[in-house]
Short mmCIF file of C-alpha atoms and ligand atoms in Angstrom, two decimals:
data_model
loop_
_atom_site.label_atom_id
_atom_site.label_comp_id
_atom_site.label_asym_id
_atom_site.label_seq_id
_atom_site.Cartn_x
_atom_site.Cartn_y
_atom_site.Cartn_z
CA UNK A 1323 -14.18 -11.37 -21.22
CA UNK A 1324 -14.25 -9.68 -17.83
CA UNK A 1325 -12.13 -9.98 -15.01
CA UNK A 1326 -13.57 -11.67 -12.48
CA UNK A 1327 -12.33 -9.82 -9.10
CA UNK A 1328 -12.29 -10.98 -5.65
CA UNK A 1329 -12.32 -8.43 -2.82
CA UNK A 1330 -11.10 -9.99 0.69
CA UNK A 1331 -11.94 -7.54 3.40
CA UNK A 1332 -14.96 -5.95 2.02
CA UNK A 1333 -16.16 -4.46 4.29
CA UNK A 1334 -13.40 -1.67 5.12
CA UNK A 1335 -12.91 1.51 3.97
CA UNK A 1336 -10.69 0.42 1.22
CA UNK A 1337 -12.78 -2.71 0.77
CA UNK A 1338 -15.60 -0.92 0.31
CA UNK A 1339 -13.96 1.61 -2.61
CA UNK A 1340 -12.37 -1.46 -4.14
CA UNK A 1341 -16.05 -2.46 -4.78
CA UNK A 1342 -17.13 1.01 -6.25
CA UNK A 1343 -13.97 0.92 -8.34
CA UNK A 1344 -14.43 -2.50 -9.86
CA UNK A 1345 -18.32 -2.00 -10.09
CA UNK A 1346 -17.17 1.24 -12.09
CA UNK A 1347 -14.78 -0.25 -14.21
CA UNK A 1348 -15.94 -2.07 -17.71
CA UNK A 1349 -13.83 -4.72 -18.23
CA UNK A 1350 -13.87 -6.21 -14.87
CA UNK A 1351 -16.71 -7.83 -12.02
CA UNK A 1352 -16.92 -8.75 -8.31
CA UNK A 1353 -15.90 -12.44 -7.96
CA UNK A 1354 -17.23 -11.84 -4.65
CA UNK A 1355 -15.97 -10.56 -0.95
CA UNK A 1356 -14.85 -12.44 2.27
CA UNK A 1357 -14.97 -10.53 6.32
CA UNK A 1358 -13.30 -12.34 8.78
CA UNK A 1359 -16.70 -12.12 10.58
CA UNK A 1360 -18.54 -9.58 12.03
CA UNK A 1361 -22.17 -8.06 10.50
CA UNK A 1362 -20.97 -7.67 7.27
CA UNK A 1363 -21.21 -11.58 6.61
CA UNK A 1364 -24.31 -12.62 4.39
CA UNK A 1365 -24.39 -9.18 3.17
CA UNK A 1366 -24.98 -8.08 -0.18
CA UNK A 1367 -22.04 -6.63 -1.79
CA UNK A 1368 -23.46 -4.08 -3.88
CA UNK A 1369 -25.96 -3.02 -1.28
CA UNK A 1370 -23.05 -2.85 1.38
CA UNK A 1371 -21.74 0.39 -0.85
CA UNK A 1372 -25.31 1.73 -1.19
CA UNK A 1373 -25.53 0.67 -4.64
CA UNK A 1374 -27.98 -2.14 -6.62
CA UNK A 1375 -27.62 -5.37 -5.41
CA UNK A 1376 -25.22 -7.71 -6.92
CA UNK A 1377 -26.77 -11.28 -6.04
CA UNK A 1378 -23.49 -11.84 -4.48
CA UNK A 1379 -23.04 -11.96 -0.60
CA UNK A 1380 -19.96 -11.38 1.69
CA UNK A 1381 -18.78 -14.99 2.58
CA UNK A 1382 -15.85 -15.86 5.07
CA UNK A 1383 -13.75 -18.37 2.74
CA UNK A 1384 -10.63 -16.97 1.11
CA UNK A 1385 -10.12 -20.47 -0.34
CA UNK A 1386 -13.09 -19.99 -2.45
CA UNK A 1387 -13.06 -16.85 -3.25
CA UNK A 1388 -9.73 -17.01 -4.80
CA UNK A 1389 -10.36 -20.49 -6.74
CA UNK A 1390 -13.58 -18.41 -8.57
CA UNK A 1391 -11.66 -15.10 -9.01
CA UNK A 1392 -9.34 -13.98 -11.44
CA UNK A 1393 -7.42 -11.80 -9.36
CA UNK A 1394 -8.14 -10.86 -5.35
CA UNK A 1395 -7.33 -7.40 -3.94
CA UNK A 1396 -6.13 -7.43 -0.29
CA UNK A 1397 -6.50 -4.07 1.87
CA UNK A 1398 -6.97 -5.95 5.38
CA UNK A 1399 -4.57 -6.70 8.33
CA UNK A 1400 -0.89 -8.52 8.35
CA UNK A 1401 -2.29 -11.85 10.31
CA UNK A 1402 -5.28 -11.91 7.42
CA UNK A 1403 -2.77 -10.64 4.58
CA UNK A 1404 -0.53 -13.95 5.36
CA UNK A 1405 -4.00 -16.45 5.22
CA UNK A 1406 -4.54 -14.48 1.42
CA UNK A 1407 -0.50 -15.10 0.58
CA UNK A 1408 -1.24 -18.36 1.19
CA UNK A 1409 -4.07 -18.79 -0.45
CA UNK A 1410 -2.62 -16.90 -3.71
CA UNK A 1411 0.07 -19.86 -3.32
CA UNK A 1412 -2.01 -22.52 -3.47
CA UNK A 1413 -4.17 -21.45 -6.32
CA UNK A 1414 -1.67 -19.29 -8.07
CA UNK A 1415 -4.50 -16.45 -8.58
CA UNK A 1416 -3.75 -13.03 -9.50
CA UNK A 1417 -3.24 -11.22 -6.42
CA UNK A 1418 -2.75 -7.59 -5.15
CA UNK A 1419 -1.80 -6.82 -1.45
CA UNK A 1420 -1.99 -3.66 -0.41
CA UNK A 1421 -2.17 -4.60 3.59
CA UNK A 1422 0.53 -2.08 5.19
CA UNK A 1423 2.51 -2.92 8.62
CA UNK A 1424 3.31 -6.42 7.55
CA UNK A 1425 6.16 -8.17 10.06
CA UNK A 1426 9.24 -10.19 8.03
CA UNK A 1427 7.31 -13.79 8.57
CA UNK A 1428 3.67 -12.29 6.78
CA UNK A 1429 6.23 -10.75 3.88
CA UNK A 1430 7.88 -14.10 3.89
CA UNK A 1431 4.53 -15.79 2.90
CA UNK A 1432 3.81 -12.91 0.14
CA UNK A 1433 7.24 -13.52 -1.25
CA UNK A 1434 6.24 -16.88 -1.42
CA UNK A 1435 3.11 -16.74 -3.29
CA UNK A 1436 5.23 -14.72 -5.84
CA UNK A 1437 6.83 -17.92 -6.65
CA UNK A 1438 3.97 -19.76 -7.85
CA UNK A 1439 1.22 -16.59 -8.28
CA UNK A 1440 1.56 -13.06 -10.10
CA UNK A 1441 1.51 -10.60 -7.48
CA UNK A 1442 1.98 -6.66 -6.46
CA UNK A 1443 2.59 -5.71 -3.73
CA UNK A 1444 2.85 -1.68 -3.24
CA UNK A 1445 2.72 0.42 -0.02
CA UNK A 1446 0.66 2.90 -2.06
CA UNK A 1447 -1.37 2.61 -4.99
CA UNK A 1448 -1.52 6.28 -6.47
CA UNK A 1449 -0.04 7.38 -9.42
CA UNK A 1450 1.46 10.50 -7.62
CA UNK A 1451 3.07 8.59 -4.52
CA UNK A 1452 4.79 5.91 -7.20
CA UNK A 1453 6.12 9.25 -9.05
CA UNK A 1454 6.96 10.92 -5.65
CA UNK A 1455 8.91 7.62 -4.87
CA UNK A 1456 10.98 7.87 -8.33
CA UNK A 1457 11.72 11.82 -7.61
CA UNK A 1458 12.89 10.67 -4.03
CA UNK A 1459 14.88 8.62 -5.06
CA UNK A 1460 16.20 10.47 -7.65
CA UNK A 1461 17.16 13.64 -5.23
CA UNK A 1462 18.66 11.75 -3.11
CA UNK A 1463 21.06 10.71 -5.55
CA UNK A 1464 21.27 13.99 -6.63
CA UNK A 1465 21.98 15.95 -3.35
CA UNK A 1466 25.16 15.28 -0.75
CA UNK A 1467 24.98 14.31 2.62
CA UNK A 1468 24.95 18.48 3.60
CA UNK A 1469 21.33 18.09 3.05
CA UNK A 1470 19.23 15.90 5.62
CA UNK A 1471 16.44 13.99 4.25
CA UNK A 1472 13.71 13.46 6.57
CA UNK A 1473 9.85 11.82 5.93
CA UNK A 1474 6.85 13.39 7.51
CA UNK A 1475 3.12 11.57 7.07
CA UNK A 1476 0.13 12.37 8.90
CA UNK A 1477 -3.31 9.95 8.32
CA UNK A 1478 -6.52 9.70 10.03
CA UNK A 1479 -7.07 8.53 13.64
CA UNK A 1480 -7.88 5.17 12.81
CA UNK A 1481 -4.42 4.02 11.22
CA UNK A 1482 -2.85 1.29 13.18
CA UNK A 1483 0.88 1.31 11.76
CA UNK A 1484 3.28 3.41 11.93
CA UNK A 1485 5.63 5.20 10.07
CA UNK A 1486 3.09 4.72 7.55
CA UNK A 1487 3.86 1.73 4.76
CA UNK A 1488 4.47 4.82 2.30
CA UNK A 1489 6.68 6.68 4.55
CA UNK A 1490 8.52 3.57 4.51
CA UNK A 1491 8.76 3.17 1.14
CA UNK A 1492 10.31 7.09 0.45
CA UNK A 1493 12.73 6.01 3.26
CA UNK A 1494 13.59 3.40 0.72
CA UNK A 1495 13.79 5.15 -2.01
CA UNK A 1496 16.21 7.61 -0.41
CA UNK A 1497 18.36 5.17 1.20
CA UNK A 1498 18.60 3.81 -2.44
CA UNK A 1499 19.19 7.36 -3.92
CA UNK A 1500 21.84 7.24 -1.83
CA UNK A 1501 23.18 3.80 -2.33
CA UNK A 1502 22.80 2.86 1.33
CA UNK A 1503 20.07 0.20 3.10
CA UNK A 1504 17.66 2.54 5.10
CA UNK A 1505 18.09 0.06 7.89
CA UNK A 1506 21.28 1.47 8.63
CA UNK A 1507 20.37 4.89 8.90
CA UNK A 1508 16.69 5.31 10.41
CA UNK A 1509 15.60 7.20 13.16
CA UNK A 1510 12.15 6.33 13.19
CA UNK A 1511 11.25 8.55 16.32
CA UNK A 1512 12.85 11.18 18.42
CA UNK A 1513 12.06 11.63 22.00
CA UNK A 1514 14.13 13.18 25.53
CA UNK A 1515 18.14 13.96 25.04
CA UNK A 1516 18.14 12.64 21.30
CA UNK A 1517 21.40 14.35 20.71
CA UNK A 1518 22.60 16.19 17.51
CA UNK A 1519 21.13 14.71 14.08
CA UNK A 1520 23.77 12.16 13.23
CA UNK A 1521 24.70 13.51 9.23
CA UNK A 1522 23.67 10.73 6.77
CA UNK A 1523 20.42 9.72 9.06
CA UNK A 1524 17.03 9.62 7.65
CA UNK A 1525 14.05 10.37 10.28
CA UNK A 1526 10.59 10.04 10.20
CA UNK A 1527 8.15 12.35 11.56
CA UNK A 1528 4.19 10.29 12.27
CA UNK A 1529 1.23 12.58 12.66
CA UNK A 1530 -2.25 10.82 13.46
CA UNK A 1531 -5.47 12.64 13.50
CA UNK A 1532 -9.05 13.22 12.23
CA UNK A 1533 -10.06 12.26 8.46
CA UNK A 1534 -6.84 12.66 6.93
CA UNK A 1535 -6.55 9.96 3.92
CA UNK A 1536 -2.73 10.16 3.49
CA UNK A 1537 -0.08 12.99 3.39
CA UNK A 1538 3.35 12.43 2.89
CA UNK A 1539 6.49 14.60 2.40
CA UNK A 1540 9.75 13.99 1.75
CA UNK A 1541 12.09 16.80 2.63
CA UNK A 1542 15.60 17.58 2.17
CA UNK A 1543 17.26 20.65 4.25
CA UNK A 1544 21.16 21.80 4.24
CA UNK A 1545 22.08 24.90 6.31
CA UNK A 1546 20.60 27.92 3.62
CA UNK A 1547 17.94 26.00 1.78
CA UNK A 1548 15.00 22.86 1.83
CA UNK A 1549 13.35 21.16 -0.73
CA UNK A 1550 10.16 19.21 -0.32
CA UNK A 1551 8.48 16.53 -2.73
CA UNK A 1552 5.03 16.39 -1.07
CA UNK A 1553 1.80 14.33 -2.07
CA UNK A 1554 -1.73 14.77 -0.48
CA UNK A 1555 -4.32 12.03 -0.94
CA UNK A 1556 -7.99 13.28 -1.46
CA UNK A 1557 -9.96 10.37 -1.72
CA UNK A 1558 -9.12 6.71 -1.62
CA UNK A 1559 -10.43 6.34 -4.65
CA UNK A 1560 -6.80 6.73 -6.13
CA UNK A 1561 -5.43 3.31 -3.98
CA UNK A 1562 -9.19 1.59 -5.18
CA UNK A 1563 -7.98 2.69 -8.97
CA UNK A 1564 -4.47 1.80 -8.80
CA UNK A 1565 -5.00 -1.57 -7.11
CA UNK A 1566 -7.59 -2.65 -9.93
CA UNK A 1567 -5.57 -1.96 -12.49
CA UNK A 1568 -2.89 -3.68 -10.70
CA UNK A 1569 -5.34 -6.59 -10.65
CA UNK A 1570 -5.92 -6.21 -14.95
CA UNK A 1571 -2.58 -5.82 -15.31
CA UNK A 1572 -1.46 -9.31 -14.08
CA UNK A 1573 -3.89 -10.82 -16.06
CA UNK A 1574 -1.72 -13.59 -18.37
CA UNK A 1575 1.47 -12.47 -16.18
CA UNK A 1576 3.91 -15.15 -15.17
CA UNK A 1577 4.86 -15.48 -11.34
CA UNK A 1578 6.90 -12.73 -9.95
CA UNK A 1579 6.12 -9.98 -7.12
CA UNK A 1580 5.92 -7.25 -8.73
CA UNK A 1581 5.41 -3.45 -7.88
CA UNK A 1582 3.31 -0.59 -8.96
CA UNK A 1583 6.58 0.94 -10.86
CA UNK A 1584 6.15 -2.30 -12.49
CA UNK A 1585 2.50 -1.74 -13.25
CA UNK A 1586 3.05 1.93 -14.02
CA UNK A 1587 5.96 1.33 -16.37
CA UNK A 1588 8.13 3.71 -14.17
CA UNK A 1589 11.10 2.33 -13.90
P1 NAD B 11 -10.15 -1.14 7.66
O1 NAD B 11 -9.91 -1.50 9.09
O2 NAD B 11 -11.22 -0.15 7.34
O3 NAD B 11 -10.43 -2.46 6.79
C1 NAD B 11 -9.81 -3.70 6.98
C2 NAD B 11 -10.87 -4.76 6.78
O4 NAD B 11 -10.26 -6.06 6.79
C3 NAD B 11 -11.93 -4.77 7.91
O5 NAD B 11 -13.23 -4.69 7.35
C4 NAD B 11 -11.68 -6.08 8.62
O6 NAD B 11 -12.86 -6.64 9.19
C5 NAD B 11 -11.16 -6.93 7.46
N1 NAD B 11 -10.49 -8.16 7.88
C6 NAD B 11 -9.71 -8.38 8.97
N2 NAD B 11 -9.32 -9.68 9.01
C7 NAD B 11 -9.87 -10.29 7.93
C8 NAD B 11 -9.84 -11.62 7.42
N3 NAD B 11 -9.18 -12.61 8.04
N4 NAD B 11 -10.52 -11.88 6.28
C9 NAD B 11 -11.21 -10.91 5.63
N5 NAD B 11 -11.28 -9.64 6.09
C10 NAD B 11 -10.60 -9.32 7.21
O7 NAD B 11 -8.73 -0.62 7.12
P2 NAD B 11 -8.40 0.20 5.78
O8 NAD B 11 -8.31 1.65 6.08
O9 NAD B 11 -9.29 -0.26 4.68
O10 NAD B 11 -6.90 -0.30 5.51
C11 NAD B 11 -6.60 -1.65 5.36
C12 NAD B 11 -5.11 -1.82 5.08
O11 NAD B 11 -4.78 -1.24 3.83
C13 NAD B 11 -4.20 -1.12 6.12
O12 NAD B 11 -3.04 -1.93 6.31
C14 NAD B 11 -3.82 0.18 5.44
O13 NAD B 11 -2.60 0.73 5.89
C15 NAD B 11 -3.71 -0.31 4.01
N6 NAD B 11 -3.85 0.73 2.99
C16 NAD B 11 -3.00 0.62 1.93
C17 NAD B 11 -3.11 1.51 0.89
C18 NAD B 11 -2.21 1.31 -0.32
O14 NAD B 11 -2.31 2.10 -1.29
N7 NAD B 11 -1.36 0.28 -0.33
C19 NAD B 11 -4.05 2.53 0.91
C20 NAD B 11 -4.92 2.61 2.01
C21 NAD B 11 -4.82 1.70 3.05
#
């Protein structure tokens, strides 16, 4: 039996490779695909990636979509992410948010569909990132204070958020190396008379420009030497791939949030 897959935000650049990955992908179909609005509405989903038509058109109803799907995938925008939590609550379908920027009320209403939906939730979908999370961490747990950890990302010039939800998430997994809450010890930007880097801090560095799909590094520098865990991104293909078989993997999963270390079997 295939897995019926819903696709909310079809039309974006994730969106869009979601499709290709689930049209790609044997043991799983489109459910469908909502937009919030906009041209893409009406649309054909298979056409909208410049493939054969599917018979099935981009609607604007997340209710529906996720009563006919087996599982939705969410790459969209915080205010739409918490209409999709809710949803997932409601009908307790399979769902897989990969939104990033997401204030504490919209991760309120994710943690909340957890309770009566399977859900991940990951601030990256690659294989690579999840691993350069686990090495992060386990550096950082590794390595003193002496050395300064500090998270550089650059994306492309259309990314809205920043640090970048990855970034984030290495911030986390060095605070936890560390066995400290990375709330404590953030500097998420520098600017004017910063004075001297406060030992035990972790910064953040944002670059934004051009194509760039996702870089992150995550570096650690003492006085006479610097080591840096660094993962490049080359198509979004590999946040498409993850996030389906996020969505396969839930299938006949109890509810829970769960993460892609979960999905991965990394931890
Ligand atoms: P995008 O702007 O190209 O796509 C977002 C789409 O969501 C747009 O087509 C928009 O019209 C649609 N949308 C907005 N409101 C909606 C609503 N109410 N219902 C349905 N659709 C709605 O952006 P993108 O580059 O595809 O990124 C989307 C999100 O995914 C961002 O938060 C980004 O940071 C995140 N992202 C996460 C990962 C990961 O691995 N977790 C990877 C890449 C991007």
């Amino acid at each position: 039996m295939s897995v019926a897959i819903g696709i909310v935000g079809c039309a974006g650049r994730m969106g869009r490779m979601v499709i290709q990955e689930v049209m790609a992908t044997q043991s799983c179909v489109v459910a469908g695909g909502t937009e919030a609005g906009g041209e893409a509405i009406g649309k054909d989903l298979g056409t909208l990636v410049g493939a054969d038509p599917l018979g099935i058109h981009v609607g604007d109803d997340p209710k529906a979509l996720f009563e006919v799907s087996d599982a939705v995938i969410d790459f969209t925008v915080p205010a739409a992410t918490r209409l999709h939590a809710q949803a997932a609550s409601a009908t307790g379908t399979a769902y897989v948010v990969g939104t990033t920027g997401l204030a504490d009320d919209d991760q309120a209403e994710v943690i909340a569909a957890g309770k009566s939906a399977p859900v991940v939730q990951a601030s990256n979908f690659s294989v690579g990132v999840n691993l350069l999370f686990a090495l992060t961490k386990q550096v950082a747990a590794t390595l003193d204070t002496d050395y300064d950890i500090e998270v550089l990302e650059m994306h492309h010039r259309h990314k809205v958020d920043a640090p970048s939800g990855t970034a984030l998430s290495i911030g986390e997994s060095a605070a936890a190396g560390r066995g400290v809450s990375l709330k404590d010890v953030a500097r998420y930007a520098r600017e004017g008379q910063t004075g001297a880097r406060p030992s035990g801090e972790i910064g953040f560095a944002t670059m934004r420009g051009g194509g760039v799909i996702g870089d992150h590094t995550a570096m650690f520098a003492n006085e006479v030497e610097r080591l840096e865990l660094t993962h490049k991104a080359g198509s979004r293909g590999i946040f498409a791939g993850g996030a389906v078989r996020a969505a396969l993997w839930l299938q006949g999963k109890d509810p829970g949030l769960y993460s892609m270390s979960d999905v991965l079997g990394l931890d």
